[in-house]
mmCIF file of C-alpha atoms in Angstrom:
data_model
loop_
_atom_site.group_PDB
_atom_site.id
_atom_site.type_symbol
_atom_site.label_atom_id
_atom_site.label_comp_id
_atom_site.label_asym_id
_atom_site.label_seq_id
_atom_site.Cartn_x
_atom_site.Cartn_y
_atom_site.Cartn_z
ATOM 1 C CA UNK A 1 18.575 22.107 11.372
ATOM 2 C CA UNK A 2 16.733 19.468 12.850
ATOM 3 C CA UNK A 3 14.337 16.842 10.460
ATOM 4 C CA UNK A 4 11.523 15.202 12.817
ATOM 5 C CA UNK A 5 9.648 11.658 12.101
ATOM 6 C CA UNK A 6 6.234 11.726 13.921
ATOM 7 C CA UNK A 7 4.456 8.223 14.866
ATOM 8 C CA UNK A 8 6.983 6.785 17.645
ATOM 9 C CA UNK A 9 8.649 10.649 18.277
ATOM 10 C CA UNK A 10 5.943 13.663 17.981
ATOM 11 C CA UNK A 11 4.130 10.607 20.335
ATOM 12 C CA UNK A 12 4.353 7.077 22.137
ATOM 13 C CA UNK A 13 1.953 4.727 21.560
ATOM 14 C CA UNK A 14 1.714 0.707 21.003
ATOM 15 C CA UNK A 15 -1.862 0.051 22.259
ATOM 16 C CA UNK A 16 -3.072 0.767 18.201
ATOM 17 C CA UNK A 17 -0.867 -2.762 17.215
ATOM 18 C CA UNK A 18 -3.040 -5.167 18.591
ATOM 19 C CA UNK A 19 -6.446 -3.650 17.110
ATOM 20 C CA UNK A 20 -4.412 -3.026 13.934
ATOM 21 C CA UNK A 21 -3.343 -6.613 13.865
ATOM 22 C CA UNK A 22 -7.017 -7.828 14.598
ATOM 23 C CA UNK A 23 -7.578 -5.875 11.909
ATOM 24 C CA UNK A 24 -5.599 -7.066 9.188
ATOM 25 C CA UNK A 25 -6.244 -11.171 10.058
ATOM 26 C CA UNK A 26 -9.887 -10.435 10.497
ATOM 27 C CA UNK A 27 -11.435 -13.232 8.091
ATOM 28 C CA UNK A 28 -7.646 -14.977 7.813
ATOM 29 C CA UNK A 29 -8.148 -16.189 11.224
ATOM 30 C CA UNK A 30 -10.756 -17.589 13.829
ATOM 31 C CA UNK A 31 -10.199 -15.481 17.127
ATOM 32 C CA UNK A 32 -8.572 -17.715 19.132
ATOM 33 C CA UNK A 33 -5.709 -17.646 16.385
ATOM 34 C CA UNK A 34 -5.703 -13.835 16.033
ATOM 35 C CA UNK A 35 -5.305 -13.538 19.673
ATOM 36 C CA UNK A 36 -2.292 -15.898 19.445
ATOM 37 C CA UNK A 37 -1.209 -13.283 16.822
ATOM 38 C CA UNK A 38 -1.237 -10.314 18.971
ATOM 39 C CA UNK A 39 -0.240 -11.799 21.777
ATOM 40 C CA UNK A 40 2.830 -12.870 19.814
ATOM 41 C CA UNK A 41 3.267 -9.392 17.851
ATOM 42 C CA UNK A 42 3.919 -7.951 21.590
ATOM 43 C CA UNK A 43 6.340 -10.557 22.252
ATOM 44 C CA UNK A 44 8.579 -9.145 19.371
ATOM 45 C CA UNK A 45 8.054 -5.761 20.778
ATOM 46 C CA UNK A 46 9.129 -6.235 23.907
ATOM 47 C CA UNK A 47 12.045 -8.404 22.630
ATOM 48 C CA UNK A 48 10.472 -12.075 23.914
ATOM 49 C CA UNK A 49 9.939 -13.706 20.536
ATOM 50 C CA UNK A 50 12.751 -15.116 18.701
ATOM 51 C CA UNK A 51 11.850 -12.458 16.001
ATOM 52 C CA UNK A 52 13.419 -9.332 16.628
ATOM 53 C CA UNK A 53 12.968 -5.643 16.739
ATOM 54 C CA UNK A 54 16.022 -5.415 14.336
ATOM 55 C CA UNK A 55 15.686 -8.086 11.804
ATOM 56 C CA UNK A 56 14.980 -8.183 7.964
ATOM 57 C CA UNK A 57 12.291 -10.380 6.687
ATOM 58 C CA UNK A 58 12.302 -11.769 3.383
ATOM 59 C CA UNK A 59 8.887 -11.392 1.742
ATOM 60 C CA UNK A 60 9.342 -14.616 -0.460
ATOM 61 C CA UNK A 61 10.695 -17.027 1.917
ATOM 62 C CA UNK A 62 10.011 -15.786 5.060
ATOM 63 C CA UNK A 63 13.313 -16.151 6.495
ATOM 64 C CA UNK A 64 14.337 -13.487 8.891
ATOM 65 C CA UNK A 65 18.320 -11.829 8.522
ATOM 66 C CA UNK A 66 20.083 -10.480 11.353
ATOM 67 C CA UNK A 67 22.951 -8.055 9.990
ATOM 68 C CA UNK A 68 25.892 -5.648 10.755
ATOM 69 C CA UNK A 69 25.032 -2.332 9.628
ATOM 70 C CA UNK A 70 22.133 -3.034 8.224
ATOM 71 C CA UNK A 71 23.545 -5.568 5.698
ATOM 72 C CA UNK A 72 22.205 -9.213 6.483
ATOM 73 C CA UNK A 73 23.920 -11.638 7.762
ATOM 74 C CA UNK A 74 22.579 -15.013 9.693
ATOM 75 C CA UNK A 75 18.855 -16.118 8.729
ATOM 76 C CA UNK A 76 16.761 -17.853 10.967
ATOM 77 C CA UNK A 77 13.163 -19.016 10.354
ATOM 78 C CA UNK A 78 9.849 -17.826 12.806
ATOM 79 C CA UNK A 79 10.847 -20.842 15.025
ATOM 80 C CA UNK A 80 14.293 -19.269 15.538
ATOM 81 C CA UNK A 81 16.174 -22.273 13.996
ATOM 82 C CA UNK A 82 19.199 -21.063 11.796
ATOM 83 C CA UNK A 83 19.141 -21.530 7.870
ATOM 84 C CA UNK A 84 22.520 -21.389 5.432
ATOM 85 C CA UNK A 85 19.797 -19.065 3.316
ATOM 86 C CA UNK A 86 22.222 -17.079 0.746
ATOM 87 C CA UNK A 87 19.966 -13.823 0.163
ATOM 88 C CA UNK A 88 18.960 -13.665 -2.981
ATOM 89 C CA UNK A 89 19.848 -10.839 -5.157
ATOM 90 C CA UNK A 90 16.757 -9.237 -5.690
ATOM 91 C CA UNK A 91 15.401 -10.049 -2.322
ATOM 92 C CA UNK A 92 11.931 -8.007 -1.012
ATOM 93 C CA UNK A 93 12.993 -7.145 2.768
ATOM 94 C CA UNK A 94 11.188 -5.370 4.930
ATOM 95 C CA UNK A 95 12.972 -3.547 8.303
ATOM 96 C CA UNK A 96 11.208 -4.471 11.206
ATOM 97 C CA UNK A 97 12.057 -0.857 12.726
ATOM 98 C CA UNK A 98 9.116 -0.392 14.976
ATOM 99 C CA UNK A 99 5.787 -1.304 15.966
ATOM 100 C CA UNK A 100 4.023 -0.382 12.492
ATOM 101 C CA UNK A 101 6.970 -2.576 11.065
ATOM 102 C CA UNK A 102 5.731 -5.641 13.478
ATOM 103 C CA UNK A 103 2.101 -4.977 11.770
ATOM 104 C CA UNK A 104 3.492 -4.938 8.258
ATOM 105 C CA UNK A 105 5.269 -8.352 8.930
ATOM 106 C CA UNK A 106 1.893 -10.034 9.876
ATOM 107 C CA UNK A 107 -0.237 -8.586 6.369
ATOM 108 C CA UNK A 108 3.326 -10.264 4.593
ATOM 109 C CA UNK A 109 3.595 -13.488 6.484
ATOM 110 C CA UNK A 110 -0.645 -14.508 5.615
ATOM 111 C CA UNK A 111 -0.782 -12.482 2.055
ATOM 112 C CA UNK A 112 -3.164 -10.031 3.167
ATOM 113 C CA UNK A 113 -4.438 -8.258 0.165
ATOM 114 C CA UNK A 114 -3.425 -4.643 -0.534
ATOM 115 C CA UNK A 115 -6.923 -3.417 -0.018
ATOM 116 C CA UNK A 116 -7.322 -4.876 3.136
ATOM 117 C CA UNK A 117 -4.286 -3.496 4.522
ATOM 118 C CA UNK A 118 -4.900 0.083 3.425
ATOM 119 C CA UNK A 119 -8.437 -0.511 4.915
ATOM 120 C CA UNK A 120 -6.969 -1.658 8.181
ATOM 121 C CA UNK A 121 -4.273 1.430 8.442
ATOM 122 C CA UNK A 122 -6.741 4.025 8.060
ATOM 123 C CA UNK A 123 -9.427 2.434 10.831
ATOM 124 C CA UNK A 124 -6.740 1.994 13.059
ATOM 125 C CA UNK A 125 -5.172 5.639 12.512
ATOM 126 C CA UNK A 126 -8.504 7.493 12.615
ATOM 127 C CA UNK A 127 -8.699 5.507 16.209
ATOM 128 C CA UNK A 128 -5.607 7.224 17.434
ATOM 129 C CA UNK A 129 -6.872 10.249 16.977
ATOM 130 C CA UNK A 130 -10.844 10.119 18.667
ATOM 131 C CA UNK A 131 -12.346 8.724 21.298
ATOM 132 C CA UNK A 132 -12.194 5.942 23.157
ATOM 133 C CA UNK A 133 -8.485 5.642 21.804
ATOM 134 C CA UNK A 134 -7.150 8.929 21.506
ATOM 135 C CA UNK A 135 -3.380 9.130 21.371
ATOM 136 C CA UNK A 136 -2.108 10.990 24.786
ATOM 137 C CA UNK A 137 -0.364 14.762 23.700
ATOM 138 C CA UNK A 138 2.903 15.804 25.171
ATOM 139 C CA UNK A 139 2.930 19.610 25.205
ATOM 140 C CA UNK A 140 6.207 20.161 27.045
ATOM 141 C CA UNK A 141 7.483 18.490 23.737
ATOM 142 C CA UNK A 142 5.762 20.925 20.736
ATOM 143 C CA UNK A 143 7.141 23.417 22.849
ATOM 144 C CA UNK A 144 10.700 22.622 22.849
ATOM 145 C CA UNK A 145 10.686 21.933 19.405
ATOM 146 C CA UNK A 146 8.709 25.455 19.220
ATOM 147 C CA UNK A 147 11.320 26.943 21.063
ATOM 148 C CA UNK A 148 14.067 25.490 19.210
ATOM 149 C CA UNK A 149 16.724 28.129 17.880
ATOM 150 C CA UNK A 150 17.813 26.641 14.460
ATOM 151 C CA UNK A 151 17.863 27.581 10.956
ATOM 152 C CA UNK A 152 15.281 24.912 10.004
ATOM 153 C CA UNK A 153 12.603 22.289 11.476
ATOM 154 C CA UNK A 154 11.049 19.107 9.073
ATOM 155 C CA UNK A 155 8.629 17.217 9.728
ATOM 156 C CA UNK A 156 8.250 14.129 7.544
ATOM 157 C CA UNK A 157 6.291 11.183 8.088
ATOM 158 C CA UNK A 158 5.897 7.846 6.169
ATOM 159 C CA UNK A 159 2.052 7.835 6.834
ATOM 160 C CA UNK A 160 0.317 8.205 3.355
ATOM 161 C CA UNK A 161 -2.817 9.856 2.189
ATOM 162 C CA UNK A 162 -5.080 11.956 4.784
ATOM 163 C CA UNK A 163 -4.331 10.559 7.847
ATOM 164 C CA UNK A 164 -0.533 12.722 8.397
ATOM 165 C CA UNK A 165 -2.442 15.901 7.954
ATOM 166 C CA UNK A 166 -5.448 14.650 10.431
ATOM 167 C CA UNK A 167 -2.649 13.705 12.671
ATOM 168 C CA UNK A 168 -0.845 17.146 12.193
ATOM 169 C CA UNK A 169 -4.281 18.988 13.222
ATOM 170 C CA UNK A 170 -4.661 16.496 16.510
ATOM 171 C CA UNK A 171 -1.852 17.134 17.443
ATOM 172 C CA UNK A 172 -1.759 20.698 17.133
ATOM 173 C CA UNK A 173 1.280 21.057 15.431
ATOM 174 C CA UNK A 174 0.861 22.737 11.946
ATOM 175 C CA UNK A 175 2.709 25.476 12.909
ATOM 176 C CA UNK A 176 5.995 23.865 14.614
ATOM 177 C CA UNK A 177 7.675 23.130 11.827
ATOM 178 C CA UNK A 178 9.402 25.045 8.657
ATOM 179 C CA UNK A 179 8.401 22.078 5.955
ATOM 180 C CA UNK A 180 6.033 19.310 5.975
ATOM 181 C CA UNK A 181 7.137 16.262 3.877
ATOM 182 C CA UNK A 182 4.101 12.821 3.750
ATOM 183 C CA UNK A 183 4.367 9.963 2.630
ATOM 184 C CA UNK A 184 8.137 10.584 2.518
ATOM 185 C CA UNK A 185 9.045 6.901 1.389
ATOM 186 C CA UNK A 186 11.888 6.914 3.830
ATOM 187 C CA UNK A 187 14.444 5.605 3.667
ATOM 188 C CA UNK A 188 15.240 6.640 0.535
ATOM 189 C CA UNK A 189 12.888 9.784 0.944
ATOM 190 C CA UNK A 190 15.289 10.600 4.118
ATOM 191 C CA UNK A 191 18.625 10.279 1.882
ATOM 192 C CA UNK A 192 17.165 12.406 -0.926
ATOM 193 C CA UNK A 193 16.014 15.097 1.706
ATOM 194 C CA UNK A 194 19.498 15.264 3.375
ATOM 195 C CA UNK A 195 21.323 15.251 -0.154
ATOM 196 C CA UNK A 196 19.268 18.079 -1.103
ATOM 197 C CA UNK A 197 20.068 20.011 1.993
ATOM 198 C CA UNK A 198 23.740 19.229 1.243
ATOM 199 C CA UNK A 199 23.503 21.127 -1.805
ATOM 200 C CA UNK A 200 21.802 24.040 -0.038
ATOM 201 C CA UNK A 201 24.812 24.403 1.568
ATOM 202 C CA UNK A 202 24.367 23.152 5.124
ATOM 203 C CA UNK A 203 27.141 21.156 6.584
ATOM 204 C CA UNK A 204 26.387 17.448 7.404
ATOM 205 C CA UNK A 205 27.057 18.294 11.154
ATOM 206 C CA UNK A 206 24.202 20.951 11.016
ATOM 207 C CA UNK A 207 22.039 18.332 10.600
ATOM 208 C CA UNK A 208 20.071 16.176 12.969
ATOM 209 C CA UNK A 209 17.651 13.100 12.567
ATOM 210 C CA UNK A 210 15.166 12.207 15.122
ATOM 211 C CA UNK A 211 13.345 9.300 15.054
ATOM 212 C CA UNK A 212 12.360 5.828 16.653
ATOM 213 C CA UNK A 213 12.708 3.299 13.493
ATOM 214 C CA UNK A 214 16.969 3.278 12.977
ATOM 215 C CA UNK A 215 16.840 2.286 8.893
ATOM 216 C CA UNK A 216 14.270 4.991 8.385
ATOM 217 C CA UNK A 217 15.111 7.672 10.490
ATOM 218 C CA UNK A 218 18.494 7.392 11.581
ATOM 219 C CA UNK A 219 20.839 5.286 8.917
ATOM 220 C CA UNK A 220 20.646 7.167 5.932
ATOM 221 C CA UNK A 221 21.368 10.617 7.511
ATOM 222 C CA UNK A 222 24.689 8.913 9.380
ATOM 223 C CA UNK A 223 25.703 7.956 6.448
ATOM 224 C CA UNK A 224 26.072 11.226 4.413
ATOM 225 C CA UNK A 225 27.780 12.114 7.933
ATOM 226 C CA UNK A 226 24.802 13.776 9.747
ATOM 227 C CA UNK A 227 23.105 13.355 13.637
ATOM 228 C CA UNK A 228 21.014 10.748 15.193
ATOM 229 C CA UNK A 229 18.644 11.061 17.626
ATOM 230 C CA UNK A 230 17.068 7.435 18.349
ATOM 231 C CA UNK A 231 13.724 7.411 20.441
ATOM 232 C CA UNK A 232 12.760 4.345 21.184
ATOM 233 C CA UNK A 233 11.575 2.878 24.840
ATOM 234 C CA UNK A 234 12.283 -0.969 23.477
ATOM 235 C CA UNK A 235 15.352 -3.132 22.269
ATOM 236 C CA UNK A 236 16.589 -3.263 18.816
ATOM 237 C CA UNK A 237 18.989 -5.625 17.463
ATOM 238 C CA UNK A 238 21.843 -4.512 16.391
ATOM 239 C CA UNK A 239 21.734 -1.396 18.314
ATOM 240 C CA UNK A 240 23.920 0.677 16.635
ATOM 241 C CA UNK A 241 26.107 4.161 18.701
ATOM 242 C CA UNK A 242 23.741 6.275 17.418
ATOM 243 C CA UNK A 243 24.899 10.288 18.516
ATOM 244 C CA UNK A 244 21.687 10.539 20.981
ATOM 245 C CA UNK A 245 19.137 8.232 23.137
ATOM 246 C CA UNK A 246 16.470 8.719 24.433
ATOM 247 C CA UNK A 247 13.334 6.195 25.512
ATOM 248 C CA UNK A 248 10.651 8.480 25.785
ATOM 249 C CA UNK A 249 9.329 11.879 24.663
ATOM 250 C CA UNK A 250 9.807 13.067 27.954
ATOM 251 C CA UNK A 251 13.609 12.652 27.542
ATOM 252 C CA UNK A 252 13.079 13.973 24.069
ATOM 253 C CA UNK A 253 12.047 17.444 25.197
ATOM 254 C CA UNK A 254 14.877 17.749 27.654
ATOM 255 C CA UNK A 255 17.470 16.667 25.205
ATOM 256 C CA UNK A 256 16.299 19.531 22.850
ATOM 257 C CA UNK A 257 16.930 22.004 25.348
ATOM 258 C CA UNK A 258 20.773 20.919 25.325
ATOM 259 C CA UNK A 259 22.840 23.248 24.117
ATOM 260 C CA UNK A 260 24.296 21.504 21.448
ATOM 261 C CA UNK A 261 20.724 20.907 19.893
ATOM 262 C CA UNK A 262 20.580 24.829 20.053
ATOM 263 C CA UNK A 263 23.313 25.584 18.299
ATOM 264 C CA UNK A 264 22.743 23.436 15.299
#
């Protein structure tokens, strides 16, 4: 069986992060400073800033953690100048896992209120999905996973409220799958998923995650000894021997048509 995350897998896409960031320092910032912002927020994409695809950030003291295995390690501030930080305990980190992740870290870093944020997600979302900004559709894709021979296909996205389903119709998928899971509150959500399916009696090497953010998608299913699948065109630090890579959904379809995919 196969579980499937959808921004950054069912479709590529990274021209929504500098309208969402826009977005989100509208009012914080004059816009000279918010194109500083974005220009910057591509920099970490593309693995030019000294923040990384990769790193923790600490909510409270906006330090940034490297770490092995997903456990922190060395902290460094924005600047990239290295800190003897001990983590705190009870530390609020967010995983900078993709480019939604780079978005989150800007509404942390100036305070942006919750409203504003949610407000900002769902303009930028509806965006993807209608003109002039419409998210391109990989067909060849929806049909391998269509095609797929296996005892069970998930679908399960982060994305909360009406915008997964909206995305789900776009995208002409609400038939693909076997189960629909929203606002799945991965990683945890993941973990629970896989433990459940454990208990239904699949083996851990009958299942597969595929995904682009690694801590979401990817971590929590090797650990309870399942499959990985990273997508992901850019560079993450810490890139861990996931079981599969691929950069692009192209790649994607043609790996599902392997015959080990097949048989899971």
């Amino acid at each position: 069986m196969a579980i499937f995350d959808m921004d950054g897998t069912l479709y590529q896409d990274d021209a929504f992060l500098g309208r969402y960031v826009t977005y989100l320092l509208d009012g914080v910032m004059d816009e000279e400073e918010i194109a500083i912002a974005v220009s910057e927020a591509y920099d970490i994409l593309d693995g030019s800033h000294t923040v990384k695809l990769g790193h923790f950030f600490d909510r409270e003291q906006h330090f940034f953690y490297e770490h092995d295995q997903f456990l922190p390690t060395n902290c460094y501030s924005w600047e990239g100048k290295k800190h003897e930080n001990p983590l705190e305990e009870n530390a609020s980190l967010l995983f900078i896992g993709d480019p939604w992740g780079i978005a989150n870290l800007y509404a942390e870093k100036y305070g942006i209120p919750r409203e504003s944020r949610a407000e900002a997600f769902e303009k930028v979302r509806y965006e993807m999905i209608e003109d002039p900004f419409k998210i391109r559709l990989h067909a060849p894709l929806f049909d391998s996973i269509t095609a797929l021979g296996i005892k069970k296909k998930i679908f399960m996205t982060n994305t909360p409220g009406d915008t997964g389903p909206a995305f789900v119709t776009y995208l002409n998928i609400g038939s693909v799958f076997d189960d629909y899971v929203f606002d799945a509150k991965k990683p945890l959500g993941m973990e629970t998923i896989v433990k459940g399916l454990l208990k239904e009696g699949y083996e851990p090497d009958e299942i597969l995650s595929i995904g682009d953010n690694p801590y979401n998608d990817l971590a929590p299913v090797r650990k309870l000894g399942g499959r990985t699948c990273l997508i992901s065109p850019y560079t993450h630090f810490g890139m861990q021997e996931w079981d599969h890579t691929v950069k692009t959904v192209e790649e994607l379809a043609d790996f599902l048509h392997q015959s080990s995919v097949v048989k899971l």
